[in-house]
Amino acid sequence: MTQLKPILSHLDSIPSTPGKFKPEKSFSYFYRVRLQSKLTLWSFIFIVAIVFFVLISPAPAPETTRRSLQTAGKNAGSGWENQVRVSARSKTGRVVLVTGAAGFVGTHVSAALKRRGDGVVGLDNFNKYYEIALKESRKLLLEKAGIFVVKGDINDGGLLRKLFETVSFTHVMHLAAQAGVRYAMKNPSSYIQSNIAGFVNLLEVCKSSNPQPAVIWASSSSVYGLNSKVPFSEKDRTDQPASLYAATKKAGEEIAHSYNHIYGLSLTGLRFFTVYGPWGRPDMAYFFFTKNILKGKSITIFEGVDHGTVARDFTYIDDVVKGCVAALDTAKKSTGSGGKKNGAAQFRIFNLGNTSPVPVSKLVSILEKHLKVKAKKKVVTMPRNGDVPFTHANISLASKELGYKPTTDLEAGLKKFVKWYLNYYDSKKKHASW
């Protein structure tokens, strides 16, 4: 077994679930208390500033709303509203709006809900963060499954209100977001606009609905930031973001809590840990490693200071989907109506990981095995670009409350991904099936 060499020497040695990391303490209690106090203060100021920015941002102009409705109608044909209603037909009584439906997790979750008889309507803006052709292919899969995906943005309040007027959603699975840690250094405003302003816009429509839907939304393991205690538990501090992406996800959790407290919205946040698998995101390491290995290009593998191990809690997509569906099934109804709270509402946060960190070097070895190609490796020290050296999920709470139990290890998961990748990118098999 590969031995992991922790990068940080001041990690707490009290993991709440079995894990591979058992670091020792090295900071004095006094120093840690002072450091935590300062970080908490600055994190609070940062979150307040972000919320203030969202509140003073102008609402979309009427022209924008009309344009978006026309665009959605054009994509849907003349029967836009009717197609939404047909897609929302349910055998279970559950009708779910899935935002980011043409995304990686969104596609798999939408299909899983539809297969069991739920009514599902998708929403996606098909942005250009990565190849749109892949999103369009996912959309075709959903259409074959009977799921209609509206082309629109969560920042378009008029479009959202039109959807909620057309269909009475019992649940919202909010998976739309600007993803990626490093891209935040190039386009920070996209993260504020999507992960904060867009989330607020969606919550505004949800809290004004009657009845209000229960909302399940994607947070991220990135919120644990510079935390030194592993495995990461939902009770651990999350006020030390290492990237703007992480900061927006943390701000989203605080915003969600306020809507729960003020308006009675039932809200469940899911902190995903490095999700991978078929139909995945091209910006993820396992994906572009595969691409470059096959093309004979070198791949860059990061290591920590003093050659420390960089490891991730890789979580297979099917396991994450089960967690998402379980979160939806156990979500209690919102207690408000029309923007008025009628009682305390459910608010939860869960880790969805594999609770088994694997070194990135091991990931590459597995890919080499399944691709039958030797990788050209370039090992460099991890830059200060917002990435963290390792992630490790404590899934005790999700196991207890959701019955969550990941069953796919990295070896098996990557084998399935490679099979899909070779099939999808073979020009003769462009329209691969599940």
Coordinates of C-alpha atoms in Angstrom, one line a residue:
M1 CA 0.0 0.0 0.0
T2 CA 1.2 3.5 -0.8
Q3 CA 2.2 5.3 2.3
L4 CA 1.0 8.9 2.5
K5 CA 3.3 11.5 3.8
P6 CA 1.2 14.4 5.3
I7 CA 2.3 17.9 4.2
L8 CA 1.1 19.6 7.3
S9 CA 2.7 18.8 10.6
H10 CA 0.2 20.5 12.9
L11 CA -2.8 18.2 12.2
D12 CA -5.0 17.1 15.0
S13 CA -4.8 13.4 15.8
I14 CA -8.4 12.7 16.6
P15 CA -10.2 11.5 13.5
S16 CA -13.9 10.8 14.0
T17 CA -14.0 8.1 11.4
P18 CA -11.3 5.6 10.5
G19 CA -8.7 7.1 8.2
K20 CA -5.2 6.9 6.9
F21 CA -4.0 10.2 8.3
K22 CA -3.0 10.3 12.0
P23 CA -0.9 13.5 12.3
E24 CA 0.4 14.9 15.5
K25 CA -0.1 18.3 17.2
S26 CA 2.6 20.9 17.2
F27 CA 0.9 24.3 17.9
S28 CA 0.5 25.5 21.4
Y29 CA -3.1 25.9 22.7
F30 CA -2.6 29.6 23.3
Y31 CA -1.3 30.2 19.7
R32 CA -4.1 28.3 18.2
V33 CA -6.8 30.2 20.1
R34 CA -5.3 33.5 19.0
L35 CA -5.1 32.3 15.4
Q36 CA -8.6 31.0 15.3
S37 CA -10.0 34.2 16.8
K38 CA -8.3 36.4 14.1
L39 CA -9.3 34.1 11.3
T40 CA -12.9 34.0 12.5
L41 CA -13.1 37.8 12.6
W42 CA -11.7 38.2 9.1
S43 CA -13.8 35.4 7.7
F44 CA -16.9 37.1 9.2
I45 CA -15.9 40.4 7.6
F46 CA -15.3 38.7 4.3
I47 CA -18.7 37.0 4.2
V48 CA -20.5 40.2 5.3
A49 CA -18.8 42.0 2.4
I50 CA -19.9 39.4 -0.1
V51 CA -23.5 39.5 1.1
F52 CA -23.4 43.3 0.9
F53 CA -22.1 43.1 -2.7
V54 CA -25.0 40.7 -3.6
L55 CA -27.6 43.0 -2.0
I56 CA -26.5 46.1 -3.8
S57 CA -26.2 44.3 -7.2
P58 CA -28.8 45.5 -9.6
A59 CA -31.6 43.1 -10.6
P60 CA -31.7 41.9 -14.2
A61 CA -33.3 44.5 -16.5
P62 CA -36.7 43.7 -18.0
E63 CA -35.2 43.4 -21.4
T64 CA -32.9 40.7 -20.2
T65 CA -35.8 38.7 -18.7
R66 CA -37.8 39.0 -22.0
R67 CA -34.7 37.9 -24.0
S68 CA -34.2 34.8 -21.8
L69 CA -37.9 33.8 -22.0
Q70 CA -37.7 34.2 -25.8
T71 CA -34.5 32.1 -25.9
A72 CA -36.0 29.4 -23.8
G73 CA -39.1 29.4 -25.9
K74 CA -37.1 29.2 -29.1
N75 CA -35.1 26.2 -27.8
A76 CA -38.2 24.5 -26.7
G77 CA -40.3 25.2 -29.8
S78 CA -43.8 26.6 -29.7
G79 CA -44.8 24.5 -26.8
W80 CA -42.3 25.6 -24.2
E81 CA -44.6 25.6 -21.2
N82 CA -46.3 22.4 -22.3
Q83 CA -42.9 20.6 -22.6
V84 CA -42.1 21.7 -19.1
R85 CA -45.4 20.3 -17.8
V86 CA -44.9 17.0 -19.6
S87 CA -41.3 16.7 -18.2
A88 CA -42.7 17.4 -14.7
R89 CA -45.2 14.6 -14.8
S90 CA -44.6 12.4 -11.7
K91 CA -45.5 8.9 -10.6
T92 CA -44.3 9.6 -7.1
G93 CA -45.7 13.0 -6.2
R94 CA -42.2 14.5 -6.3
V95 CA -41.5 17.2 -8.9
V96 CA -37.9 18.4 -9.0
L97 CA -36.3 21.3 -10.6
V98 CA -32.6 20.4 -11.3
T99 CA -30.3 23.4 -11.9
G100 CA -27.1 22.7 -13.7
A101 CA -28.9 19.7 -15.3
A102 CA -26.5 19.4 -18.2
G103 CA -23.5 19.4 -15.9
F104 CA -21.7 16.3 -14.7
V105 CA -23.5 15.6 -11.4
G106 CA -26.7 17.3 -12.7
T107 CA -27.1 14.9 -15.6
H108 CA -26.6 11.7 -13.4
V109 CA -28.9 13.0 -10.7
S110 CA -31.7 14.0 -13.1
A111 CA -31.6 10.6 -14.8
A112 CA -31.7 8.8 -11.5
L113 CA -34.7 10.8 -10.3
K114 CA -36.6 10.3 -13.6
R115 CA -35.9 6.5 -13.7
R116 CA -37.7 6.1 -10.4
G117 CA -40.7 8.1 -11.5
D118 CA -40.1 11.6 -10.3
G119 CA -41.1 14.5 -12.4
V120 CA -37.9 16.3 -13.5
V121 CA -37.3 19.6 -15.2
G122 CA -33.8 20.7 -16.0
L123 CA -32.2 24.2 -16.2
D124 CA -28.8 25.0 -17.5
N125 CA -27.1 28.0 -19.1
F126 CA -24.6 25.9 -21.1
N127 CA -21.7 28.3 -20.4
K128 CA -18.3 28.0 -22.0
Y129 CA -16.2 27.1 -19.0
Y130 CA -15.6 23.8 -20.7
E131 CA -16.6 22.2 -24.0
I132 CA -20.3 22.9 -24.7
A133 CA -20.4 19.8 -27.0
L134 CA -20.1 17.6 -23.9
K135 CA -23.0 19.4 -22.2
E136 CA -25.1 19.1 -25.4
S137 CA -24.4 15.4 -25.5
R138 CA -25.6 15.1 -21.8
K139 CA -28.7 17.0 -22.8
L140 CA -29.5 14.5 -25.5
L141 CA -29.2 11.7 -22.9
L142 CA -31.7 13.5 -20.7
E143 CA -34.1 14.2 -23.6
K144 CA -34.1 10.5 -24.5
A145 CA -35.0 9.8 -20.8
G146 CA -38.0 12.2 -21.1
I147 CA -36.4 15.2 -19.3
F148 CA -36.7 18.6 -20.8
V149 CA -33.8 21.0 -20.1
V150 CA -34.5 24.7 -20.3
K151 CA -31.7 26.8 -21.6
G152 CA -31.5 29.7 -19.1
D153 CA -29.6 31.2 -16.2
I154 CA -30.4 31.1 -12.5
N155 CA -29.7 34.9 -12.4
D156 CA -32.8 35.4 -14.6
G157 CA -35.5 35.9 -12.0
G158 CA -38.2 36.3 -14.7
L159 CA -37.4 32.9 -16.1
L160 CA -37.3 31.2 -12.7
R161 CA -40.7 32.7 -11.8
K162 CA -42.1 31.6 -15.1
L163 CA -41.0 28.0 -14.4
F164 CA -42.5 28.1 -10.9
E165 CA -45.8 29.5 -12.3
T166 CA -45.8 26.7 -14.8
V167 CA -45.0 23.8 -12.4
S168 CA -45.5 23.4 -8.7
F169 CA -42.1 22.0 -7.7
T170 CA -41.9 20.0 -4.5
H171 CA -38.1 20.0 -4.5
V172 CA -35.2 21.9 -6.0
M173 CA -31.9 20.2 -6.6
H174 CA -29.5 23.1 -7.0
L175 CA -26.3 21.9 -8.7
A176 CA -25.6 24.9 -11.0
A177 CA -22.4 26.7 -10.0
Q178 CA -19.2 28.1 -11.4
A179 CA -16.8 25.3 -10.6
G180 CA -13.0 25.1 -10.5
V181 CA -10.4 26.4 -8.0
R182 CA -7.8 27.8 -10.4
Y183 CA -10.2 29.5 -12.8
A184 CA -11.2 31.8 -10.0
M185 CA -7.9 33.6 -10.4
K186 CA -8.7 34.4 -14.1
N187 CA -12.4 35.2 -13.8
P188 CA -13.4 35.9 -10.1
S189 CA -16.6 37.8 -11.0
S190 CA -18.1 34.7 -12.6
Y191 CA -18.0 33.0 -9.1
I192 CA -19.7 35.8 -7.4
Q193 CA -22.3 36.1 -10.1
S194 CA -23.2 32.3 -10.2
N195 CA -22.4 30.9 -6.7
I196 CA -23.7 33.8 -4.7
A197 CA -25.9 36.2 -6.7
G198 CA -27.5 33.2 -8.6
F199 CA -28.0 31.3 -5.4
V200 CA -29.7 34.2 -3.8
N201 CA -31.9 34.8 -6.8
L202 CA -33.0 31.1 -6.7
L203 CA -33.7 31.3 -3.0
E204 CA -35.8 34.4 -3.5
V205 CA -38.1 32.7 -5.9
C206 CA -38.3 29.6 -3.7
K207 CA -39.2 31.5 -0.6
S208 CA -41.9 33.5 -2.4
S209 CA -43.5 30.3 -3.8
N210 CA -46.6 28.8 -2.3
P211 CA -46.0 26.1 -1.3
Q212 CA -42.3 26.5 -0.9
P213 CA -40.1 23.6 -2.2
A214 CA -37.5 21.9 -0.1
V215 CA -34.0 22.9 -1.5
I216 CA -31.0 20.6 -1.7
W217 CA -27.9 22.3 -3.0
A218 CA -24.3 21.5 -3.8
S219 CA -21.7 23.0 -1.5
S220 CA -18.1 21.7 -1.6
S221 CA -15.4 20.0 0.4
S222 CA -13.4 23.2 -0.5
V223 CA -15.1 25.0 2.4
Y224 CA -12.7 23.1 4.8
G225 CA -9.9 25.2 3.3
L226 CA -6.8 25.3 5.4
N227 CA -8.3 23.1 8.1
S228 CA -5.6 21.0 9.7
K229 CA -7.8 18.3 11.4
V230 CA -8.6 15.2 9.3
P231 CA -10.9 13.6 8.4
F232 CA -13.0 16.7 7.7
S233 CA -16.2 16.7 9.8
E234 CA -19.3 18.8 9.3
K235 CA -18.7 20.2 12.8
D236 CA -15.2 21.4 11.9
R237 CA -14.5 25.1 11.3
T238 CA -14.9 26.3 7.7
D239 CA -13.7 29.9 8.0
Q240 CA -10.3 29.5 6.4
P241 CA -11.1 29.4 2.6
A242 CA -8.0 28.7 0.5
S243 CA -9.6 30.0 -2.8
L244 CA -12.3 32.3 -4.0
Y245 CA -14.3 29.3 -5.1
A246 CA -14.2 27.9 -1.6
A247 CA -15.2 31.4 -0.2
T248 CA -18.2 31.6 -2.4
K249 CA -19.3 28.1 -1.4
K250 CA -18.9 29.0 2.3
A251 CA -20.8 32.2 1.7
G252 CA -23.6 30.1 0.1
E253 CA -23.9 28.0 3.3
E254 CA -24.3 31.2 5.4
I255 CA -26.8 32.6 3.0
A256 CA -28.8 29.4 3.0
H257 CA -28.9 29.4 6.8
S258 CA -30.3 32.9 6.8
Y259 CA -33.1 32.0 4.4
N260 CA -33.9 29.0 6.5
H261 CA -34.0 31.1 9.6
I262 CA -36.0 34.0 8.2
Y263 CA -38.3 32.4 5.6
G264 CA -38.7 28.7 6.8
L265 CA -37.1 27.2 3.7
S266 CA -36.0 23.5 4.2
L267 CA -32.4 23.5 3.1
T268 CA -29.8 20.6 2.8
G269 CA -26.2 21.3 1.7
L270 CA -24.0 18.6 0.3
R271 CA -20.2 19.0 0.5
F272 CA -18.9 16.9 -2.5
F273 CA -15.5 15.4 -2.4
T274 CA -13.7 15.2 -5.8
V275 CA -16.5 13.6 -7.8
Y276 CA -15.3 11.6 -10.9
G277 CA -16.7 9.1 -13.4
P278 CA -18.3 8.8 -16.9
W279 CA -19.6 12.1 -18.4
G280 CA -17.3 14.0 -16.0
R281 CA -15.8 17.5 -16.2
P282 CA -12.8 18.0 -18.6
D283 CA -11.2 20.5 -16.1
M284 CA -10.8 17.7 -13.5
A285 CA -7.3 16.1 -13.2
Y286 CA -8.4 12.5 -13.9
F287 CA -10.1 13.7 -17.1
F288 CA -7.3 15.9 -18.6
F289 CA -4.6 13.4 -17.4
T290 CA -6.4 10.8 -19.5
K291 CA -6.5 13.1 -22.5
N292 CA -2.9 14.1 -22.3
I293 CA -1.6 10.5 -21.6
L294 CA -3.4 9.3 -24.8
K295 CA -1.9 12.2 -26.8
G296 CA 1.6 11.5 -25.5
K297 CA 1.7 14.9 -23.7
S298 CA 3.4 15.3 -20.3
I299 CA 1.2 15.6 -17.3
T300 CA 2.0 17.8 -14.3
I301 CA 1.7 16.1 -10.9
F302 CA 1.8 18.3 -7.8
E303 CA 3.6 17.5 -4.6
G304 CA 3.7 19.4 -1.3
V305 CA 6.5 21.1 0.4
D306 CA 9.4 18.7 1.2
H307 CA 8.0 16.2 -1.3
G308 CA 4.8 15.8 0.8
T309 CA 1.9 13.7 -0.6
V310 CA -1.0 15.4 -2.4
A311 CA -4.1 13.2 -1.9
R312 CA -7.8 13.4 -2.7
D313 CA -10.9 11.7 -1.4
F314 CA -12.0 10.6 -4.9
T315 CA -15.8 9.8 -4.9
Y316 CA -17.4 7.9 -7.7
I317 CA -20.4 9.6 -9.4
D318 CA -22.9 6.7 -8.6
D319 CA -22.1 7.0 -4.9
V320 CA -22.7 10.8 -5.0
V321 CA -26.0 10.3 -6.8
K322 CA -27.2 8.0 -4.1
G323 CA -26.3 10.6 -1.5
C324 CA -28.2 13.3 -3.4
V325 CA -31.3 11.2 -3.9
A326 CA -31.2 10.2 -0.2
A327 CA -30.9 13.9 0.8
L328 CA -33.9 14.7 -1.3
D329 CA -36.0 11.8 0.1
T330 CA -35.2 12.7 3.7
A331 CA -35.7 16.5 3.2
K332 CA -38.7 17.7 5.3
K333 CA -41.2 20.2 3.8
S334 CA -40.5 23.9 4.1
T335 CA -42.6 25.7 6.7
G336 CA -43.1 29.0 5.0
S337 CA -45.5 30.1 2.3
G338 CA -45.3 33.2 0.1
G339 CA -42.3 34.5 1.9
K340 CA -43.6 34.2 5.4
K341 CA -42.2 31.7 7.9
N342 CA -44.7 29.6 9.9
G343 CA -42.3 27.6 12.0
A344 CA -38.8 26.2 12.4
A345 CA -37.5 24.5 9.2
Q346 CA -35.0 21.8 8.6
F347 CA -31.4 22.8 7.9
R348 CA -28.6 20.2 7.3
I349 CA -25.1 19.9 5.9
F350 CA -23.6 16.6 4.9
N351 CA -20.2 15.4 3.6
L352 CA -20.5 13.1 0.5
G353 CA -17.0 11.5 0.1
N354 CA -15.4 8.1 -0.2
T355 CA -13.5 8.5 3.1
S356 CA -10.4 6.9 1.6
P357 CA -7.8 9.5 0.4
V358 CA -5.6 8.3 -2.5
P359 CA -2.4 10.0 -3.6
V360 CA -2.6 11.7 -7.0
S361 CA 0.4 9.6 -8.1
K362 CA -1.7 6.4 -7.4
L363 CA -4.4 7.9 -9.6
V364 CA -2.0 8.2 -12.5
S365 CA -0.7 4.7 -12.0
I366 CA -4.3 3.3 -12.3
L367 CA -4.9 5.4 -15.4
E368 CA -1.7 4.0 -17.0
K369 CA -2.9 0.5 -16.3
H370 CA -6.3 0.9 -17.9
L371 CA -5.1 3.0 -20.8
K372 CA -2.2 0.7 -21.4
V373 CA 0.0 3.8 -21.9
K374 CA 2.9 5.1 -19.8
A375 CA 2.5 8.7 -18.7
K376 CA 5.1 11.3 -19.2
K377 CA 5.2 12.8 -15.7
K378 CA 6.4 16.2 -14.6
V379 CA 6.5 16.5 -10.8
V380 CA 6.4 20.1 -9.4
T381 CA 5.7 21.7 -6.1
M382 CA 2.0 22.8 -5.7
P383 CA 1.7 26.5 -6.4
R384 CA -0.3 28.9 -4.2
N385 CA -3.3 29.0 -6.4
G386 CA -6.0 28.0 -4.0
D387 CA -5.6 24.2 -4.1
V388 CA -5.2 22.3 -0.8
P389 CA -2.8 19.4 -0.3
F390 CA -5.4 16.8 0.6
T391 CA -9.1 16.1 1.3
H392 CA -10.6 13.4 3.5
A393 CA -14.3 13.1 4.4
N394 CA -15.8 12.0 7.6
I395 CA -19.1 10.5 6.4
S396 CA -20.5 9.4 9.7
L397 CA -23.3 11.9 9.7
A398 CA -24.4 11.1 6.1
S399 CA -24.2 7.4 6.9
K400 CA -26.4 7.8 9.9
E401 CA -29.0 10.3 8.5
L402 CA -29.0 9.3 4.8
G403 CA -27.9 5.7 4.8
Y404 CA -25.0 6.9 2.7
K405 CA -22.4 4.2 1.9
P406 CA -19.9 4.6 -0.9
T407 CA -19.2 1.2 -2.6
T408 CA -16.9 2.1 -5.6
D409 CA -13.2 2.3 -5.1
L410 CA -10.9 4.3 -7.3
E411 CA -9.6 1.3 -9.3
A412 CA -13.1 0.2 -10.3
G413 CA -14.4 3.8 -10.8
L414 CA -11.5 4.7 -13.1
K415 CA -11.9 1.6 -15.1
K416 CA -15.5 2.6 -15.9
F417 CA -14.4 6.2 -16.7
V418 CA -11.7 5.0 -19.1
K419 CA -14.2 2.7 -20.9
W420 CA -16.6 5.6 -21.3
Y421 CA -13.9 8.1 -22.4
L422 CA -12.5 5.8 -25.1
N423 CA -16.1 5.1 -26.3
Y424 CA -17.3 8.8 -26.3
Y425 CA -14.2 10.3 -28.0
D426 CA -14.1 7.6 -30.6
S427 CA -15.5 9.4 -33.7
K428 CA -17.4 6.3 -34.7
K429 CA -19.1 6.1 -31.4
K430 CA -19.7 9.8 -30.6
H431 CA -23.2 9.3 -29.3
A432 CA -22.4 6.8 -26.5
S433 CA -25.1 5.4 -24.3
W434 CA -25.0 5.0 -20.5

